[in-house]
Amino acid sequence: MSAKASRAVAVAQAAAVIDDVDRNLETLSGLVAEAAARGADVVVTPELFATGYAPDRAWKHDGEAVRAALAEIARRHRVALVGSSVDSAADGSHRIAASMFDADGAELQRVHKRHLFGPVEQQWMTPAAGYGSVVGWRGLKWGVGVCYDVEFPEFARALAVAGADVLLVPTAVPTVEEGVPGLGEAWHYSATQTSTLQVPARALENGVVVAYANHCGQGFTGRSCIATPFGRNAVLLRDEPGVGVVEVPPAALERARGLNTYLRDV
């Protein structure tokens, strides 16, 4: 493998339309074009964006055709792309997948969601038996997960132990605001905390970059982010469509791992 080199990672977010695959792919292509124009080497897109996030319906679309279209977007814009689809098996089971395609459109890896979120996913989808692997591409090592996976410390730790430098995570985080009336902010929960608390924590704990791409629009929080191994967001989008791009310097990864030696102190 070649020596580690800086690579620019992007997250893209927008509002998908349920069941309108052609329109959603057109939206994705526009976002990827913008990210590529800003120098991105890798672009992460939201969970099940091509079909719209509706796990009870997404499996009705041809997952292979979706993946072929995602591969074509990667080729067209000459970037690596992480996109999500449904992977259906001959036994009738369905899994939420995320694929990493290189800039030639080759599928470097496909992973399945390990932790299914909520009753709809749990009814219609089958969980993966484990986490994905790590692949080398253009001098860095990349790991992929899907949405809820990143909220479990085991996911990031497993891939970091396997050598990952960057974790790429398509997601679909619904808008949730809950709390106990009268007890103040400390007793209040908001789903936006995933981007501002859990994702930076996973990055800090494991000396990795985490790129986390969410839907925006009605029912979703937006807040796609790219967290550094220092436990801070280098990018935090708001709730409108757009992209964010961050350069990942290997020297920063090494420095962070030297300061916080969690991986070697287990």
XYZ file of N, CA and C in Angstrom:
798
model
N 0.843 -1.200 0.000
C 0.000 0.000 0.000
C 0.874 1.245 0.000
N 0.399 2.263 -0.672
C 1.166 3.497 -0.746
C 1.161 4.208 0.590
N 2.108 5.135 0.755
C 2.169 5.917 1.978
C 0.899 6.735 2.130
N 0.575 7.027 3.392
C -0.635 7.794 3.652
C -0.500 9.199 3.081
N -1.597 9.651 2.474
C -1.636 10.978 1.889
C -2.934 11.650 2.270
N -2.929 12.970 2.258
C -4.153 13.709 2.560
C -5.215 13.419 1.504
N -6.446 13.260 1.969
C -7.583 13.087 1.081
C -8.723 13.951 1.593
N -9.509 14.490 0.682
C -10.628 15.342 1.060
C -11.905 14.507 1.092
N -12.605 14.589 2.217
C -13.834 13.828 2.434
C -15.003 14.803 2.481
N -16.115 14.409 1.858
C -17.304 15.263 1.832
C -18.512 14.514 2.347
N -19.430 15.249 2.962
C -20.773 14.752 3.260
C -21.765 15.568 2.451
N -22.814 14.900 1.976
C -23.846 15.558 1.176
C -25.199 15.289 1.806
N -26.021 16.302 1.922
C -27.360 16.098 2.462
C -28.395 16.837 1.611
N -29.584 16.252 1.548
C -30.702 16.842 0.817
C -31.964 16.114 1.253
N -33.094 16.515 0.694
C -34.375 15.879 0.970
C -34.713 14.928 -0.175
N -34.920 13.650 0.149
C -35.293 12.660 -0.857
C -36.812 12.581 -0.973
N -37.265 12.045 -2.105
C -38.685 11.827 -2.349
C -38.935 10.320 -2.351
N -39.819 9.848 -1.478
C -40.076 8.427 -1.375
C -40.515 7.865 -2.730
N -39.840 6.796 -3.160
C -40.143 6.023 -4.369
C -39.769 6.716 -5.679
N -39.229 7.921 -5.649
C -38.852 8.606 -6.893
C -37.340 8.461 -7.103
N -36.950 7.274 -7.537
C -35.527 6.946 -7.641
C -34.819 7.858 -8.630
N -35.417 8.089 -9.782
C -34.757 8.919 -10.793
C -34.496 10.333 -10.272
N -35.481 10.909 -9.634
C -35.311 12.264 -9.109
C -34.257 12.295 -8.013
N -34.282 11.296 -7.149
C -33.312 11.272 -6.054
C -31.887 11.087 -6.574
N -31.716 10.250 -7.583
C -30.386 10.075 -8.166
C -29.904 11.356 -8.834
N -30.815 12.081 -9.458
C -30.450 13.361 -10.050
C -29.997 14.346 -8.968
N -30.711 14.353 -7.841
C -30.315 15.208 -6.715
C -28.926 14.825 -6.218
N -28.700 13.526 -6.055
C -27.392 13.064 -5.590
C -26.286 13.462 -6.555
N -26.538 13.312 -7.835
C -25.518 13.651 -8.823
C -25.133 15.123 -8.727
N -26.121 15.988 -8.518
C -25.819 17.408 -8.372
C -24.978 17.701 -7.145
N -25.290 17.030 -6.034
C -24.514 17.223 -4.809
C -23.088 16.704 -4.978
N -22.953 15.546 -5.609
C -21.620 14.972 -5.826
C -20.807 15.868 -6.748
N -21.443 16.430 -7.758
C -20.748 17.357 -8.646
C -20.222 18.558 -7.873
N -21.034 19.084 -6.958
C -20.594 20.219 -6.146
C -19.417 19.838 -5.264
N -19.511 18.666 -4.623
C -18.415 18.215 -3.762
C -17.135 18.007 -4.561
N -17.252 17.414 -5.751
C -16.075 17.191 -6.590
C -15.447 18.511 -7.001
N -16.286 19.496 -7.334
C -15.761 20.810 -7.723
C -15.015 21.469 -6.577
N -15.354 21.095 -5.349
C -14.673 21.644 -4.176
C -13.498 20.779 -3.731
N -13.133 19.800 -4.543
C -11.926 19.028 -4.295
C -12.106 17.736 -3.549
N -13.328 17.271 -3.368
C -13.550 16.043 -2.613
C -12.992 14.828 -3.350
N -12.381 13.931 -2.595
C -11.972 12.632 -3.117
C -13.032 11.574 -2.844
N -13.737 11.713 -1.723
C -14.755 10.756 -1.288
C -15.988 11.551 -0.872
N -17.169 11.092 -1.300
C -18.421 11.753 -0.939
C -19.344 10.732 -0.290
N -19.838 11.061 0.908
C -20.770 10.200 1.630
C -22.170 10.767 1.477
N -23.127 9.907 1.121
C -24.506 10.331 0.896
C -25.425 9.648 1.910
N -26.651 10.133 2.099
C -27.502 9.618 3.179
C -28.010 8.185 2.957
N -28.474 7.608 4.044
C -29.011 6.248 4.050
C -30.268 6.151 3.177
N -30.272 5.148 2.276
C -31.427 4.871 1.414
C -31.924 6.123 0.690
N -31.006 6.985 0.268
C -31.434 8.233 -0.365
C -32.074 7.976 -1.730
N -31.529 7.042 -2.492
C -32.029 6.836 -3.850
C -33.497 6.438 -3.867
N -33.924 5.645 -2.904
C -35.313 5.198 -2.840
C -36.164 6.083 -1.942
N -35.508 6.964 -1.185
C -36.161 7.632 -0.073
C -36.117 6.709 1.125
N -35.976 7.309 2.315
C -35.869 6.473 3.520
C -37.269 6.009 3.939
N -37.598 4.801 3.513
C -38.859 4.150 3.876
C -38.587 2.649 3.833
N -38.064 2.084 4.908
C -37.633 0.684 4.870
C -38.731 -0.305 4.507
N -39.992 0.059 4.731
C -41.085 -0.831 4.349
C -41.366 -0.798 2.855
N -40.745 0.150 2.132
C -40.961 0.281 0.690
C -39.667 0.163 -0.117
N -38.562 0.517 0.495
C -37.307 0.594 -0.263
C -36.917 -0.739 -0.882
N -37.253 -1.842 -0.235
C -36.886 -3.165 -0.744
C -37.623 -3.511 -2.040
N -38.696 -2.785 -2.374
C -39.446 -3.048 -3.595
C -38.709 -2.559 -4.846
N -37.722 -1.710 -4.650
C -36.923 -1.210 -5.770
C -35.726 -2.136 -6.005
N -35.239 -2.132 -7.212
C -34.132 -3.009 -7.614
C -32.820 -2.485 -7.041
N -32.335 -3.151 -5.999
C -31.104 -2.704 -5.348
C -29.906 -2.746 -6.269
N -29.838 -3.747 -7.136
C -28.704 -3.839 -8.063
C -28.717 -2.659 -9.024
N -29.888 -2.281 -9.484
C -29.988 -1.139 -10.397
C -29.611 0.157 -9.685
N -29.997 0.293 -8.429
C -29.612 1.478 -7.646
C -28.104 1.541 -7.509
N -27.492 0.407 -7.187
C -26.032 0.404 -7.022
C -25.325 0.707 -8.339
N -25.854 0.209 -9.453
C -25.259 0.532 -10.752
C -25.340 2.031 -11.031
N -26.446 2.653 -10.657
C -26.593 4.097 -10.865
C -25.643 4.878 -9.968
N -25.465 4.430 -8.739
C -24.521 5.090 -7.831
C -23.095 4.962 -8.367
N -22.763 3.786 -8.882
C -21.432 3.586 -9.464
C -21.204 4.532 -10.649
N -22.239 4.754 -11.444
C -22.128 5.656 -12.588
C -21.914 7.097 -12.131
N -22.566 7.498 -11.046
C -22.348 8.846 -10.504
C -20.892 9.006 -10.072
N -20.352 7.983 -9.417
C -18.942 8.034 -9.017
C -18.042 8.186 -10.238
N -18.293 7.388 -11.288
C -17.477 7.466 -12.511
C -17.595 8.838 -13.165
N -18.817 9.322 -13.244
C -19.061 10.591 -13.950
C -18.311 11.744 -13.311
N -18.262 11.743 -11.991
C -17.670 12.876 -11.283
C -16.267 12.580 -10.771
N -15.758 11.379 -11.048
C -14.380 11.009 -10.735
C -14.065 11.146 -9.253
N -14.997 10.666 -8.427
C -14.789 10.629 -6.985
C -15.207 9.253 -6.469
N -14.699 8.886 -5.304
C -15.260 7.731 -4.606
C -16.589 8.155 -3.987
N -17.506 7.221 -3.912
C -18.853 7.530 -3.446
C -19.329 6.454 -2.487
N -19.920 6.880 -1.384
C -20.581 5.951 -0.476
C -22.077 6.192 -0.593
N -22.792 5.168 -1.057
C -24.226 5.269 -1.250
C -24.928 4.068 -0.665
N -26.206 4.235 -0.331
C -26.969 3.207 0.374
C -28.072 2.643 -0.518
N -28.347 1.359 -0.327
C -29.359 0.654 -1.107
C -29.906 -0.481 -0.262
N -30.862 -1.216 -0.802
C -31.319 -2.450 -0.167
C -30.702 -3.627 -0.908
N -30.126 -4.538 -0.151
C -29.519 -5.744 -0.703
C -30.472 -6.900 -0.394
N -31.099 -7.429 -1.421
C -32.086 -8.501 -1.239
C -31.478 -9.846 -1.606
N -31.783 -10.862 -0.807
C -31.235 -12.200 -1.007
C -32.284 -13.122 -1.621
N -31.809 -14.251 -2.134
C -32.704 -15.211 -2.778
C -33.722 -15.787 -1.808
N -33.403 -15.781 -0.521
C -34.337 -16.325 0.469
C -35.440 -15.342 0.850
N -35.458 -14.173 0.201
C -36.497 -13.192 0.474
C -36.165 -12.200 1.570
N -34.976 -12.308 2.155
C -34.575 -11.357 3.190
C -33.995 -10.106 2.558
N -34.039 -9.008 3.305
C -33.554 -7.712 2.819
C -32.647 -7.088 3.869
N -31.581 -6.456 3.411
C -30.647 -5.792 4.313
C -30.368 -4.377 3.815
N -30.280 -3.446 4.757
C -29.876 -2.092 4.396
C -28.372 -2.109 4.176
N -27.958 -1.679 2.993
C -26.549 -1.757 2.616
C -25.970 -0.369 2.397
N -24.659 -0.297 2.532
C -23.908 0.881 2.108
C -22.705 0.381 1.323
N -22.507 0.948 0.146
C -21.405 0.548 -0.729
C -20.438 1.703 -0.892
N -19.154 1.364 -0.966
C -18.137 2.339 -1.329
C -17.656 2.013 -2.735
N -17.877 2.948 -3.656
C -17.427 2.823 -5.040
C -16.207 3.715 -5.240
N -15.228 3.240 -6.003
C -14.084 4.097 -6.285
C -14.401 5.017 -7.469
N -13.437 5.823 -7.857
C -13.674 6.831 -8.891
C -13.858 6.229 -10.282
N -13.612 4.917 -10.422
C -13.911 4.216 -11.667
C -15.246 3.491 -11.602
N -15.942 3.619 -10.460
C -17.224 2.956 -10.295
C -17.152 1.539 -9.782
N -15.949 1.057 -9.454
C -15.819 -0.289 -8.901
C -16.282 -0.293 -7.441
N -17.037 -1.303 -7.064
C -17.524 -1.413 -5.691
C -16.408 -2.006 -4.819
N -15.803 -1.165 -4.001
C -14.705 -1.611 -3.151
C -15.196 -2.470 -1.999
N -16.351 -2.123 -1.448
C -16.941 -2.955 -0.414
C -18.419 -2.622 -0.274
N -19.161 -3.588 0.241
C -20.570 -3.400 0.565
C -20.792 -3.955 1.965
N -21.332 -3.147 2.842
C -21.598 -3.582 4.207
C -23.100 -3.536 4.451
N -23.529 -4.308 5.446
C -24.935 -4.341 5.830
C -25.093 -3.770 7.239
N -26.179 -3.101 7.454
C -26.459 -2.456 8.741
C -26.572 -3.511 9.838
N -25.788 -3.332 10.870
C -25.769 -4.293 11.982
C -26.880 -4.019 12.983
N -27.103 -2.770 13.310
C -28.088 -2.389 14.334
C -29.287 -1.732 13.655
N -30.415 -2.382 13.678
C -31.623 -1.862 13.038
C -32.368 -0.948 13.996
N -32.784 0.200 13.465
C -33.413 1.230 14.297
C -34.934 1.187 14.147
N -35.615 0.957 15.245
C -37.057 1.106 15.276
C -37.826 -0.069 14.694
N -39.130 -0.096 14.945
C -39.949 -1.257 14.564
C -40.091 -1.467 13.072
N -40.053 -0.395 12.265
C -40.217 -0.583 10.822
C -39.001 -1.283 10.231
N -37.807 -0.801 10.547
C -36.600 -1.500 10.078
C -36.566 -2.933 10.596
N -36.906 -3.101 11.854
C -36.828 -4.436 12.453
C -37.840 -5.401 11.854
N -38.952 -4.879 11.344
C -39.940 -5.740 10.695
C -39.514 -6.138 9.294
N -38.960 -5.206 8.526
C -38.735 -5.430 7.105
C -37.304 -5.808 6.743
N -36.365 -5.529 7.636
C -34.958 -5.753 7.309
C -34.335 -6.807 8.226
N -33.237 -7.384 7.752
C -32.472 -8.376 8.510
C -31.144 -7.754 8.909
N -30.742 -7.863 10.184
C -29.467 -7.249 10.588
C -28.271 -8.054 10.112
N -27.168 -7.367 9.918
C -25.910 -8.053 9.619
C -25.429 -8.805 10.851
N -24.666 -9.849 10.623
C -24.119 -10.627 11.731
C -22.933 -9.926 12.383
N -22.312 -8.997 11.680
C -21.150 -8.293 12.217
C -20.933 -6.999 11.457
N -19.808 -6.351 11.748
C -19.472 -5.109 11.072
C -18.671 -5.396 9.805
N -18.472 -4.367 8.997
C -17.736 -4.524 7.756
C -16.237 -4.599 7.971
N -15.522 -4.609 6.868
C -14.066 -4.665 6.907
C -13.502 -3.288 6.568
N -12.185 -3.216 6.498
C -11.481 -1.974 6.169
C -10.821 -2.150 4.819
N -10.935 -1.126 3.965
C -10.302 -1.205 2.647
C -9.302 -0.056 2.496
N -8.223 -0.338 1.809
C -7.251 0.686 1.485
C -7.577 1.318 0.149
N -7.540 2.628 0.112
C -7.784 3.345 -1.149
C -7.077 4.690 -1.080
N -6.230 4.934 -2.078
C -5.487 6.181 -2.208
C -4.781 6.589 -0.911
N -4.143 5.608 -0.291
C -3.232 5.912 0.801
C -3.830 5.954 2.186
N -5.155 5.857 2.332
C -5.782 5.794 3.644
C -6.618 4.524 3.739
N -7.017 4.184 4.966
C -7.857 3.011 5.184
C -9.248 3.472 5.602
N -10.251 2.878 4.946
C -11.617 3.353 5.039
C -12.534 2.251 5.561
N -13.425 2.619 6.459
C -14.445 1.700 6.952
C -15.816 2.312 6.741
N -16.813 1.465 6.541
C -18.173 1.923 6.255
C -19.145 1.294 7.244
N -20.106 2.085 7.709
C -21.212 1.595 8.520
C -22.474 2.297 8.091
N -23.586 1.988 8.752
C -24.864 2.585 8.388
C -25.574 3.107 9.639
N -25.787 4.404 9.681
C -26.682 5.092 10.609
C -26.509 4.663 12.070
N -27.476 3.907 12.563
C -27.544 3.531 13.980
C -26.281 2.818 14.451
N -25.553 2.190 13.526
C -24.313 1.498 13.895
C -23.377 2.403 14.679
N -23.259 3.669 14.257
C -22.275 4.558 14.869
C -22.647 4.926 16.299
N -23.892 4.698 16.693
C -24.304 5.002 18.058
C -23.898 3.915 19.046
N -23.282 2.855 18.540
C -22.766 1.781 19.381
C -21.239 1.850 19.361
N -20.592 2.010 20.504
C -19.126 2.144 20.522
C -18.399 0.996 19.854
N -18.993 -0.198 19.890
C -18.330 -1.372 19.326
C -18.057 -1.220 17.836
N -18.933 -0.530 17.123
C -18.752 -0.367 15.677
C -17.452 0.359 15.368
N -17.304 1.549 15.912
C -16.111 2.339 15.609
C -14.851 1.651 16.127
N -14.937 1.031 17.308
C -13.763 0.367 17.856
C -13.335 -0.808 16.983
N -14.292 -1.600 16.501
C -13.942 -2.758 15.670
C -13.198 -2.325 14.418
N -13.668 -1.276 13.759
C -13.012 -0.841 12.529
C -11.698 -0.123 12.807
N -11.636 0.623 13.914
C -10.373 1.274 14.269
C -9.299 0.231 14.589
N -9.665 -0.805 15.315
C -8.714 -1.882 15.619
C -8.250 -2.560 14.334
N -9.141 -2.627 13.352
C -8.778 -3.222 12.055
C -7.930 -2.290 11.199
N -7.711 -1.050 11.673
C -6.798 -0.141 10.984
C -7.430 1.035 10.279
N -8.738 1.258 10.458
C -9.405 2.349 9.732
C -8.854 3.711 10.145
N -8.722 4.586 9.167
C -8.410 5.996 9.401
C -9.667 6.859 9.355
N -10.601 6.469 8.483
C -11.818 7.253 8.261
C -13.013 6.311 8.241
N -14.072 6.676 8.961
C -15.332 5.932 8.939
C -16.360 6.740 8.155
N -17.037 6.074 7.243
C -17.971 6.713 6.321
C -19.366 6.158 6.611
N -20.299 7.034 7.002
C -21.565 6.564 7.572
C -22.764 7.277 6.946
N -23.478 6.648 6.009
C -24.773 7.175 5.589
C -25.781 7.021 6.727
N -26.676 8.001 6.887
C -27.615 7.935 8.006
C -28.949 8.562 7.628
N -29.953 8.307 8.466
C -31.290 8.893 8.305
C -31.834 9.127 9.711
N -31.559 10.294 10.257
C -31.922 10.583 11.650
C -33.215 11.385 11.684
N -34.276 10.821 12.265
C -35.546 11.540 12.329
C -35.511 12.626 13.391
N -36.377 13.593 13.221
C -36.492 14.678 14.194
C -37.160 14.155 15.457
N -36.458 14.263 16.573
C -36.998 13.858 17.878
C -36.594 14.899 18.912
N -37.539 15.392 19.649
C -37.295 16.312 20.762
C -38.122 15.824 21.936
N -37.469 15.396 22.987
C -38.185 14.885 24.161
C -37.501 15.374 25.432
N -38.241 15.407 26.506
C -37.666 15.770 27.790
C -38.714 15.654 28.879
N -38.283 15.922 30.083
C -39.185 15.898 31.236
C -39.530 17.336 31.583
N -40.783 17.734 31.428
C -41.156 19.129 31.685
C -40.755 19.592 33.078
N -40.187 20.795 33.121
C -39.855 21.395 34.401
C -38.490 21.049 34.956
N -37.752 20.150 34.268
C -36.452 19.734 34.812
C -35.267 20.374 34.096
N -35.515 21.199 33.082
C -34.429 21.949 32.457
C -33.725 21.202 31.358
N -32.710 21.879 30.791
C -32.016 21.394 29.602
C -31.297 20.070 29.833
N -30.798 19.844 31.037
C -30.059 18.618 31.316
C -30.929 17.374 31.164
N -32.242 17.546 31.199
C -33.166 16.419 31.109
C -33.923 16.429 29.784
N -33.321 17.080 28.801
C -33.930 17.195 27.481
C -33.080 16.432 26.470
N -33.758 15.764 25.533
C -33.061 15.027 24.482
C -33.448 15.579 23.116
N -32.475 15.690 22.231
C -32.718 16.048 20.836
C -31.877 15.143 19.955
N -32.478 14.661 18.862
C -31.746 13.781 17.955
C -30.549 14.472 17.318
N -30.505 15.794 17.326
C -29.348 16.483 16.769
C -28.088 16.213 17.584
N -28.251 15.697 18.800
C -27.089 15.383 19.634
C -26.240 14.259 19.040
N -26.814 13.455 18.164
C -25.997 12.423 17.529
C -24.822 13.052 16.792
N -25.102 14.113 16.043
C -24.047 14.784 15.282
C -23.095 15.573 16.164
N -23.607 16.132 17.253
C -22.781 17.028 18.060
C -22.149 16.342 19.261
N -22.610 15.147 19.602
C -22.097 14.452 20.787
C -21.536 13.078 20.437
N -22.391 12.186 19.915
C -21.955 10.809 19.727
C -20.925 10.649 18.610
N -21.144 11.297 17.476
C -20.197 11.123 16.367
C -18.815 11.680 16.723
N -18.700 12.910 17.274
C -17.372 13.363 17.698
C -16.749 12.468 18.770
N -17.589 11.891 19.654
C -17.051 10.990 20.674
C -16.453 9.741 20.044
N -17.148 9.157 19.061
C -16.607 7.975 18.373
C -15.266 8.306 17.711
N -15.175 9.504 17.116
C -13.927 9.903 16.471
C -12.799 10.046 17.485
N -13.092 10.704 18.611
C -12.094 10.912 19.658
C -11.642 9.600 20.269
N -12.589 8.728 20.582
C -12.286 7.462 21.258
C -11.383 6.548 20.436
N -11.412 6.730 19.116
C -10.771 5.755 18.242
C -9.712 6.340 17.316
N -9.443 7.648 17.433
C -8.409 8.252 16.615
C -8.716 8.204 15.134
N -9.994 8.414 14.787
C -10.411 8.351 13.391
C -11.197 9.603 13.025
N -11.379 9.804 11.731
C -12.334 10.784 11.214
C -13.648 10.051 10.967
N -14.765 10.683 11.280
C -16.078 10.093 10.994
C -16.866 11.073 10.131
N -17.237 10.621 8.933
C -18.063 11.419 8.024
C -19.466 10.826 8.023
N -20.447 11.649 8.392
C -21.791 11.196 8.744
C -22.788 12.026 7.949
N -23.448 11.411 6.961
C -24.290 12.142 6.004
C -25.760 11.805 6.224
N -26.565 12.820 6.478
C -27.961 12.650 6.850
C -28.888 13.281 5.808
N -30.149 12.872 5.843
C -31.208 13.553 5.109
C -31.515 14.882 5.794
N -32.081 15.810 5.042
C -32.677 17.004 5.631
C -34.087 17.138 5.078
N -34.789 18.177 5.482
C -36.167 18.335 5.056
C -37.123 17.811 6.102
N -38.401 17.734 5.762
C -39.436 17.371 6.718
C -39.166 16.022 7.362
N -39.129 16.021 8.688
C -38.970 14.784 9.428
C -37.553 14.365 9.729
N -36.545 15.080 9.203
C -35.147 14.708 9.418
C -34.366 15.894 9.972
N -33.306 15.583 10.699
C -32.578 16.618 11.428
C -31.529 17.349 10.605
N -31.115 16.793 9.446
C -29.948 17.383 8.791
C -28.722 17.165 9.666
N -27.940 18.219 9.857
C -26.772 18.177 10.743
C -25.753 17.115 10.334
N -25.592 16.910 9.039
C -24.486 16.061 8.597
C -23.183 16.652 9.110
N -22.239 15.785 9.439
C -21.009 16.298 10.061
C -19.805 15.467 9.640
N -18.637 16.076 9.838
C -17.365 15.368 9.716
C -16.588 15.673 10.983
N -16.392 14.640 11.801
C -15.735 14.800 13.095
C -14.277 14.376 13.003
N -13.417 15.116 13.673
C -11.987 14.840 13.669
C -11.608 13.964 14.861
N -10.421 13.352 14.829
C -9.987 12.523 15.963
C -9.670 13.325 17.218
N -9.827 14.642 17.158
C -9.702 15.475 18.355
C -11.052 15.698 19.027
N -12.097 15.026 18.518
C -13.408 15.090 19.147
C -14.199 16.338 18.827
N -13.898 16.968 17.695
C -14.616 18.172 17.280
C -15.119 18.014 15.851
N -16.190 18.706 15.530
C -16.685 18.708 14.162
C -15.940 19.742 13.330
N -15.316 19.279 12.243
C -14.727 20.204 11.278
C -15.797 20.734 10.337
N -16.849 19.949 10.148
C -18.021 20.352 9.368
C -19.259 19.989 10.160
N -20.220 20.905 10.223
C -21.536 20.615 10.783
C -22.546 21.418 9.967
N -23.216 20.721 9.044
C -24.233 21.389 8.239
C -25.461 21.683 9.094
N -26.341 22.507 8.579
C -27.560 22.818 9.311
C -28.712 21.979 8.748
N -29.814 22.560 8.405
C -30.944 21.745 7.977
C -31.344 21.983 6.533
N -30.445 22.577 5.745
C -30.739 22.810 4.341
C -29.840 21.925 3.476
N -30.225 21.658 2.216
C -29.379 20.847 1.334
C -27.998 21.479 1.146
N -26.996 20.641 0.988
C -25.653 21.154 0.745
C -24.604 20.097 0.969
N -23.357 20.516 0.856
C -22.224 19.623 1.066
C -21.217 20.313 1.984
N -20.424 19.499 2.651
C -19.288 19.989 3.431
C -18.079 19.146 3.103
N -16.918 19.763 2.983
C -15.701 19.081 2.560
C -14.580 19.373 3.546
N -13.834 18.334 3.913
C -12.719 18.479 4.854
C -11.531 17.676 4.347
N -10.370 18.269 4.398
C -9.119 17.559 4.103
C -8.723 16.743 5.328
N -8.303 15.500 5.103
C -7.871 14.616 6.195
C -6.358 14.459 6.121
N -5.604 15.193 6.945
C -4.137 15.084 6.914
C -3.669 13.915 7.781
N -2.891 12.991 7.240
C -2.373 11.886 8.045
C -1.615 12.353 9.287
N -0.922 13.491 9.191
C -0.176 13.988 10.364
C -1.114 14.301 11.520
N -2.326 14.786 11.222
C -3.292 15.081 12.279
C -3.798 13.795 12.917
N -4.014 12.762 12.105
C -4.410 11.463 12.657
C -3.346 10.944 13.616
N -2.100 11.018 13.194
C -1.001 10.520 14.026
C -0.883 11.323 15.318
N -1.035 12.643 15.216
C -0.935 13.482 16.404
C -2.049 13.171 17.387
N -3.268 13.024 16.892
C -4.398 12.718 17.774
C -4.206 11.380 18.469
N -3.703 10.405 17.746
C -3.494 9.077 18.339
C -2.350 9.078 19.339
N -1.418 10.015 19.150
C -0.347 10.158 20.132
C -0.810 10.817 21.420
N -1.775 11.718 21.306
C -2.310 12.395 22.489
C -3.271 11.512 23.264
N -4.139 10.804 22.548
C -5.133 9.935 23.171
C -4.864 8.503 22.728
N -4.222 7.751 23.603
C -3.701 6.440 23.226
C -4.676 5.316 23.592
N -5.949 5.563 23.335
C -6.969 4.579 23.716
C -6.757 3.230 23.050
N -6.383 3.216 21.785
C -6.299 1.960 21.049
C -5.184 1.062 21.573
N -4.116 1.640 22.086
C -3.024 0.798 22.571
C -3.085 0.553 24.074
N -4.012 1.214 24.773
C -4.076 1.088 26.226
C -5.199 0.173 26.706
N -5.801 -0.591 25.784
C -6.903 -1.475 26.188
C -6.351 -2.667 27.000
